Short mmCIF file of C-alpha atoms and ligand atoms in Angstrom, two decimals:
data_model
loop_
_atom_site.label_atom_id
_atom_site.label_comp_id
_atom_site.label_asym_id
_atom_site.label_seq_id
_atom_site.Cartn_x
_atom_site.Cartn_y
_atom_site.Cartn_z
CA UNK A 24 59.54 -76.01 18.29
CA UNK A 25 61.57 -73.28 16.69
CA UNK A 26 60.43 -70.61 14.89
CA UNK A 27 59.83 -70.42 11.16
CA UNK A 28 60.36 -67.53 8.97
CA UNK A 29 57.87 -66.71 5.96
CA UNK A 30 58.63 -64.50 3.02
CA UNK A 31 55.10 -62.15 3.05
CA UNK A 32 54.24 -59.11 2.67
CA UNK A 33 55.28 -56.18 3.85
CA UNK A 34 57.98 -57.86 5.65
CA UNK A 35 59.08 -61.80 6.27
CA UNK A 36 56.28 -63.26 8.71
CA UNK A 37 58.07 -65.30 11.92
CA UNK A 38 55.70 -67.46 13.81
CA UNK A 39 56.37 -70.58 16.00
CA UNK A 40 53.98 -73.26 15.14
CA UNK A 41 53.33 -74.29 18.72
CA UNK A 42 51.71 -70.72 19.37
CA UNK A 43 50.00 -70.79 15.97
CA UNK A 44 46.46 -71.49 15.27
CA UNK A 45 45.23 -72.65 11.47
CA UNK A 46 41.94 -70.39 11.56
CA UNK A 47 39.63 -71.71 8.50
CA UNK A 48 36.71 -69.40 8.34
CA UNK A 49 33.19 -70.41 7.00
CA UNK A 50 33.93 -72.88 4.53
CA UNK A 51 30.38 -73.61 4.19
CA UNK A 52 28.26 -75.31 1.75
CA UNK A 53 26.18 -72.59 2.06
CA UNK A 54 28.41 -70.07 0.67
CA UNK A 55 30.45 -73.02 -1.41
CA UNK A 56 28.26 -74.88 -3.62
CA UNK A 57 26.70 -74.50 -6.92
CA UNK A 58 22.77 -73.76 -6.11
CA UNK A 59 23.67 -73.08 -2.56
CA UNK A 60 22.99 -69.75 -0.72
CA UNK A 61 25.97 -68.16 -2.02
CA UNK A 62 24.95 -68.47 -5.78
CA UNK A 63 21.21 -68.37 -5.20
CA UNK A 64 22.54 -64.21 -4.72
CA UNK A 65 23.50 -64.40 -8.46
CA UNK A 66 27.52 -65.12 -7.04
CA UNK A 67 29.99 -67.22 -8.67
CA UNK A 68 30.81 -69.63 -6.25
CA UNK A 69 34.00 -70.87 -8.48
CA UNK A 70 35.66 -67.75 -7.65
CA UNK A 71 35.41 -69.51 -3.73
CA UNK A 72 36.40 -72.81 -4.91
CA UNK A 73 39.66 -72.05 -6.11
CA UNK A 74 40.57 -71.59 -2.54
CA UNK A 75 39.48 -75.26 -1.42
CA UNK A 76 42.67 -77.46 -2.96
CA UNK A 77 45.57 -75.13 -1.65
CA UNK A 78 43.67 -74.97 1.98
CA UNK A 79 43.35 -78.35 1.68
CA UNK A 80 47.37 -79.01 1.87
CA UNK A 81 47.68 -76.39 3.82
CA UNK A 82 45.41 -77.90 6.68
CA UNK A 83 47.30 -81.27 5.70
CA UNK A 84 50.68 -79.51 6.26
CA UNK A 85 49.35 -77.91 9.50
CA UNK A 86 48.01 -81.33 10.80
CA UNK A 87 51.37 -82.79 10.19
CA UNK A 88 53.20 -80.27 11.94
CA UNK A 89 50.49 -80.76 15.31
CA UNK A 90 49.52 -77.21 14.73
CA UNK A 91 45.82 -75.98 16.57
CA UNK A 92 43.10 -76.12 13.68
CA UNK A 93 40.10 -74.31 14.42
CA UNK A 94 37.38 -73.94 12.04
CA UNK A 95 34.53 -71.39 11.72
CA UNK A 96 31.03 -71.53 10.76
CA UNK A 97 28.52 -68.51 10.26
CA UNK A 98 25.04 -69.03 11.42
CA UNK A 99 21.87 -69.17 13.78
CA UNK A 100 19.98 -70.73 16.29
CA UNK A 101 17.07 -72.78 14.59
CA UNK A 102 14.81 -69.95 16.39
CA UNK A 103 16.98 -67.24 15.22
CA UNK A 104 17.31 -65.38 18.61
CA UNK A 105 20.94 -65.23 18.25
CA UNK A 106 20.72 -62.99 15.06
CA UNK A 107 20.10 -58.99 15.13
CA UNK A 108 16.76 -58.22 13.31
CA UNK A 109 19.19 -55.90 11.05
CA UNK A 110 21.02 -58.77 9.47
CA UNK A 111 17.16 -61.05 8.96
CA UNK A 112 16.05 -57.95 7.04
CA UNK A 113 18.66 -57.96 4.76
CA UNK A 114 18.89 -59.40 1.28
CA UNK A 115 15.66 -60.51 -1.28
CA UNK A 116 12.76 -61.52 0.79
CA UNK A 117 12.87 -65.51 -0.64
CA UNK A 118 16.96 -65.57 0.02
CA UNK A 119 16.90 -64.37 4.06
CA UNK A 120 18.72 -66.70 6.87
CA UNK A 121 16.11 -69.13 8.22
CA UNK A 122 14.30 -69.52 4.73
CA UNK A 123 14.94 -72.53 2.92
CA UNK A 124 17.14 -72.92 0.47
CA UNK A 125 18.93 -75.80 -1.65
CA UNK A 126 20.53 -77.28 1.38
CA UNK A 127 18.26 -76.49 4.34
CA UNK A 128 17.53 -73.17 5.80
CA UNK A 129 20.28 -71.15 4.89
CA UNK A 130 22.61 -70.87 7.59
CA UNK A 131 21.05 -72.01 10.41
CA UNK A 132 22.70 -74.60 12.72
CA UNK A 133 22.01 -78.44 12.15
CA UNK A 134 21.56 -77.74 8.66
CA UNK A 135 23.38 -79.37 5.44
CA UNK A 136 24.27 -76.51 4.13
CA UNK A 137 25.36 -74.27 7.24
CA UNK A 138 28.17 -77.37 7.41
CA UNK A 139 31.80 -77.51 6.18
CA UNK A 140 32.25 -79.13 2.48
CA UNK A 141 33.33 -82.14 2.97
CA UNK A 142 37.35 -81.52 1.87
CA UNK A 143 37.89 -79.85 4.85
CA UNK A 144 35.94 -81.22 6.83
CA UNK A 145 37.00 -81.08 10.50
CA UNK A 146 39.31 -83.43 12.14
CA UNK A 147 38.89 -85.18 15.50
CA UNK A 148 40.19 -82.88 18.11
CA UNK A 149 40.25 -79.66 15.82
CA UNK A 150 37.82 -76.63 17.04
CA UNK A 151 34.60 -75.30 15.63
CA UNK A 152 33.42 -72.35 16.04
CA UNK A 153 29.78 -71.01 15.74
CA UNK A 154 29.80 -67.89 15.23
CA UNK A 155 26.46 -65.15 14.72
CA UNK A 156 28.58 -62.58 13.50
CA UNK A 157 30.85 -62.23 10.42
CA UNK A 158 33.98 -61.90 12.96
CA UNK A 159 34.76 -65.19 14.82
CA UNK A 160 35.07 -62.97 18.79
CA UNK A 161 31.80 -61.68 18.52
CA UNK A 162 29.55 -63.67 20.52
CA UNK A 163 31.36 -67.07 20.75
CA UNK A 164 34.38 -68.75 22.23
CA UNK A 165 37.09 -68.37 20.19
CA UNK A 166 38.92 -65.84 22.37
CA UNK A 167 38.74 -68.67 25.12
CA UNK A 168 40.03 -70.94 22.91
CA UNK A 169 42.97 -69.19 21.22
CA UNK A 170 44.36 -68.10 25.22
CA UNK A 171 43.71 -71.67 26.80
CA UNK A 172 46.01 -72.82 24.42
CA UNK A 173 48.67 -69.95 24.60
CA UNK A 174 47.98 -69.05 20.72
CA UNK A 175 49.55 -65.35 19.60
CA UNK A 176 49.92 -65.97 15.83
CA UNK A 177 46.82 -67.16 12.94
CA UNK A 178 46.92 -68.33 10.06
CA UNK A 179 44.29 -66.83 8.72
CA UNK A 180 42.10 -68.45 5.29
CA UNK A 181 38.49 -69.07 4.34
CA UNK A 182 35.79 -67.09 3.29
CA UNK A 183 34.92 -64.15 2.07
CA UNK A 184 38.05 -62.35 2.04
CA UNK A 185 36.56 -58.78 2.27
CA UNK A 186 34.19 -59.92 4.86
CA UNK A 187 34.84 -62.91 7.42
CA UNK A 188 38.17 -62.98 6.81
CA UNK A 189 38.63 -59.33 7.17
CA UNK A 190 36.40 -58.98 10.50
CA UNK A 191 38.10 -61.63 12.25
CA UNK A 192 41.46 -60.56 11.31
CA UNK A 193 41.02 -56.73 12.30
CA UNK A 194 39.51 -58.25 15.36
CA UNK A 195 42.56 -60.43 16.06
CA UNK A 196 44.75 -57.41 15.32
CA UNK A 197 43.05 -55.22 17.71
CA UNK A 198 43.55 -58.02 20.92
CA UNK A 199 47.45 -58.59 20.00
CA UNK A 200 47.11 -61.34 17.08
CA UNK A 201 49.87 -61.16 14.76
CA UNK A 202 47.62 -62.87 11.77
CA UNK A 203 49.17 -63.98 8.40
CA UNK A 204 46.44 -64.21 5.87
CA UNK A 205 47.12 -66.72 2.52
CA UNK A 206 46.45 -65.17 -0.04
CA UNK A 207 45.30 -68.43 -2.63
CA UNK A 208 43.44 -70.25 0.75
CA UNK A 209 40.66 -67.12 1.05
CA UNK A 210 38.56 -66.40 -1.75
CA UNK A 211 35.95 -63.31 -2.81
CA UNK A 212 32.46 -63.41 -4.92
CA UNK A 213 34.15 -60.35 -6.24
CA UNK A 214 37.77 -60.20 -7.74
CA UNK A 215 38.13 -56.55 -7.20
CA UNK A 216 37.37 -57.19 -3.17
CA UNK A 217 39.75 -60.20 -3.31
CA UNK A 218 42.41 -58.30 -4.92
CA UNK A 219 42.62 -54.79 -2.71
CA UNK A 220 41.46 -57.16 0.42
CA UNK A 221 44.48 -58.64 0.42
CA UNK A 222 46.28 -55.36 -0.28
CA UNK A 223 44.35 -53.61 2.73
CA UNK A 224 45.91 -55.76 5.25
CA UNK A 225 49.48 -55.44 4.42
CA UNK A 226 49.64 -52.16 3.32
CA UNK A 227 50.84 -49.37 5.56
CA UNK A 228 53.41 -51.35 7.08
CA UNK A 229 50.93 -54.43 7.55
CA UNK A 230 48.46 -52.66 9.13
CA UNK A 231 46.25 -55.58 9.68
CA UNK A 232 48.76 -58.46 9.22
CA UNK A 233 51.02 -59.99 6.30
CA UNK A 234 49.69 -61.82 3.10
CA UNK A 235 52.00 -64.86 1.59
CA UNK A 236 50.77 -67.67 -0.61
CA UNK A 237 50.39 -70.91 0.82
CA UNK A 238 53.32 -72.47 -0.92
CA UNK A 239 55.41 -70.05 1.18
CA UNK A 240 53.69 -71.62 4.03
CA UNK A 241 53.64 -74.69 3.31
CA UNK A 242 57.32 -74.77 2.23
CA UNK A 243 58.08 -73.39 5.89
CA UNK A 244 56.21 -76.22 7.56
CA UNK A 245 57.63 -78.92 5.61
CA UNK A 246 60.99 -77.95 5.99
CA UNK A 247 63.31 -79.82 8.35
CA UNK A 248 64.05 -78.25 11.48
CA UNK A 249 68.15 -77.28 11.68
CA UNK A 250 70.12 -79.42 13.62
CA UNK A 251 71.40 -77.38 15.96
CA UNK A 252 67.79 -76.46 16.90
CA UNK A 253 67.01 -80.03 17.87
CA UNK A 254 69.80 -80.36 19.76
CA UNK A 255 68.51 -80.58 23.72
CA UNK A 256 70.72 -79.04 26.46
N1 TIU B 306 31.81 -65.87 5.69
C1 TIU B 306 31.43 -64.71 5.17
O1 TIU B 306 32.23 -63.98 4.62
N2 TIU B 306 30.09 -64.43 5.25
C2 TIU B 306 29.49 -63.60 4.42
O2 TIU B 306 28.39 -63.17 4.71
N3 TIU B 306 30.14 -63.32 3.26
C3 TIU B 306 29.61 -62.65 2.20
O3 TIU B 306 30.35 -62.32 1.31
N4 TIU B 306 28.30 -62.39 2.18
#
């Protein structure tokens, strides 16, 4: 395939689908749902949820086009030996990974709530991603993943903007990424973070990556390759 062109910030995003990977980071009922994790820390989880319908056509848009989809999802070992004593201490004694909570033991693997909600849930085929850590490299396989299939460009939405979505994107800066984060498919417990989140990685020249909206995306994805592109030999 061609590449496609993206009106973004700080300057037009090019990417060619075939290299391209849709990464959707930690949409989690844990973080997602009313009474879940997330709110049970006095957040309001509709300031995530306004994220779920444009990722949802954006992953439908990306499916279309045969794009890689890989999802991630933040949690531990039933046993917790995968998770730093630092992070278990953190946070109100009754509200710690590993206690329970509304949907299970709050974000440990196997549980209801350390899943995906079920609009994006993932597709046959598609790539999930367990990750410890609040970047998607540390401590898993999504390095592998991303060179076995010859990806150099993400998509980058999910959850939370100023922390998942950051980590793994200044992560996939830092090995050679070139990562477009959408601005409406990534969402923040806080509107400030949201807000200069998104401005941190484009500013200074896009010194993380770019920022469009997922129309802009989508548009791209949808459109019609040119005819002189499809023409063979
Ligand atoms: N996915 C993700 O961002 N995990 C977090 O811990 N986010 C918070 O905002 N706490």
């Amino acid at each position: 395939m061609t590449s496609l062109t993206i009106d973004a910030l700080p300057a037009p995003f090019t990417f060619d689908p075939e290299h391209t990977a849709l990464v959707i980071i930690d949409m989690q009922r844990d973080f997602l749902l009313p009474g879940g994790f997330g709110s049970s820390l006095g957040n309001d989880v509709s300031l995530l949820q306004t994220a779920v319908p444009p990722l949802q056509r954006l992953l439908a848009a990306a499916r279309e086009t045969g794009m890689t989809v890989i999802h991630t999802r933040e949690g531990h070992l039933p046993d917790l030996s995968d998770c730093p004593p630092s992070k278990l201490r953190r946070g109100k004694p009754s509200q710690r990974i590993g206690d329970p909570g509304a949907f299970g033991r709050i974000l440990i693997r196997g549980e209801y709530g350390h899943d995906i909600i079920d609009e994006l849930t993932p597709a046959e085929g598609e790539v999930v991603i367990d990750k410890p850590g609040k970047g998607a490299f540390y401590g898993t396989t999504f390095g592998d993943e991303l060179v076995a299939r010859g990806i150099t460009s993400l998509i980058v939405t999910g959850v939370t903007t100023e922390v998942c979505v950051h980590t793994t994107t200044r992560e996939a800066n830092d090995r050679g990424y070139e990562c477009l984060v959408v601005s409406d498919c990534v969402g923040s417990y806080f509107p400030e973070f949201q807000r200069v989140g998104l401005e941190m990685v484009s500013a200074q020249g896009g010194i993380f990556g770019w920022v469009a909206d997922s129309e802009a995306v989508i548009d791209q994805l949808a459109a019609p390759v040119s005819p002189n592109a499809s023409i063979a030999g």
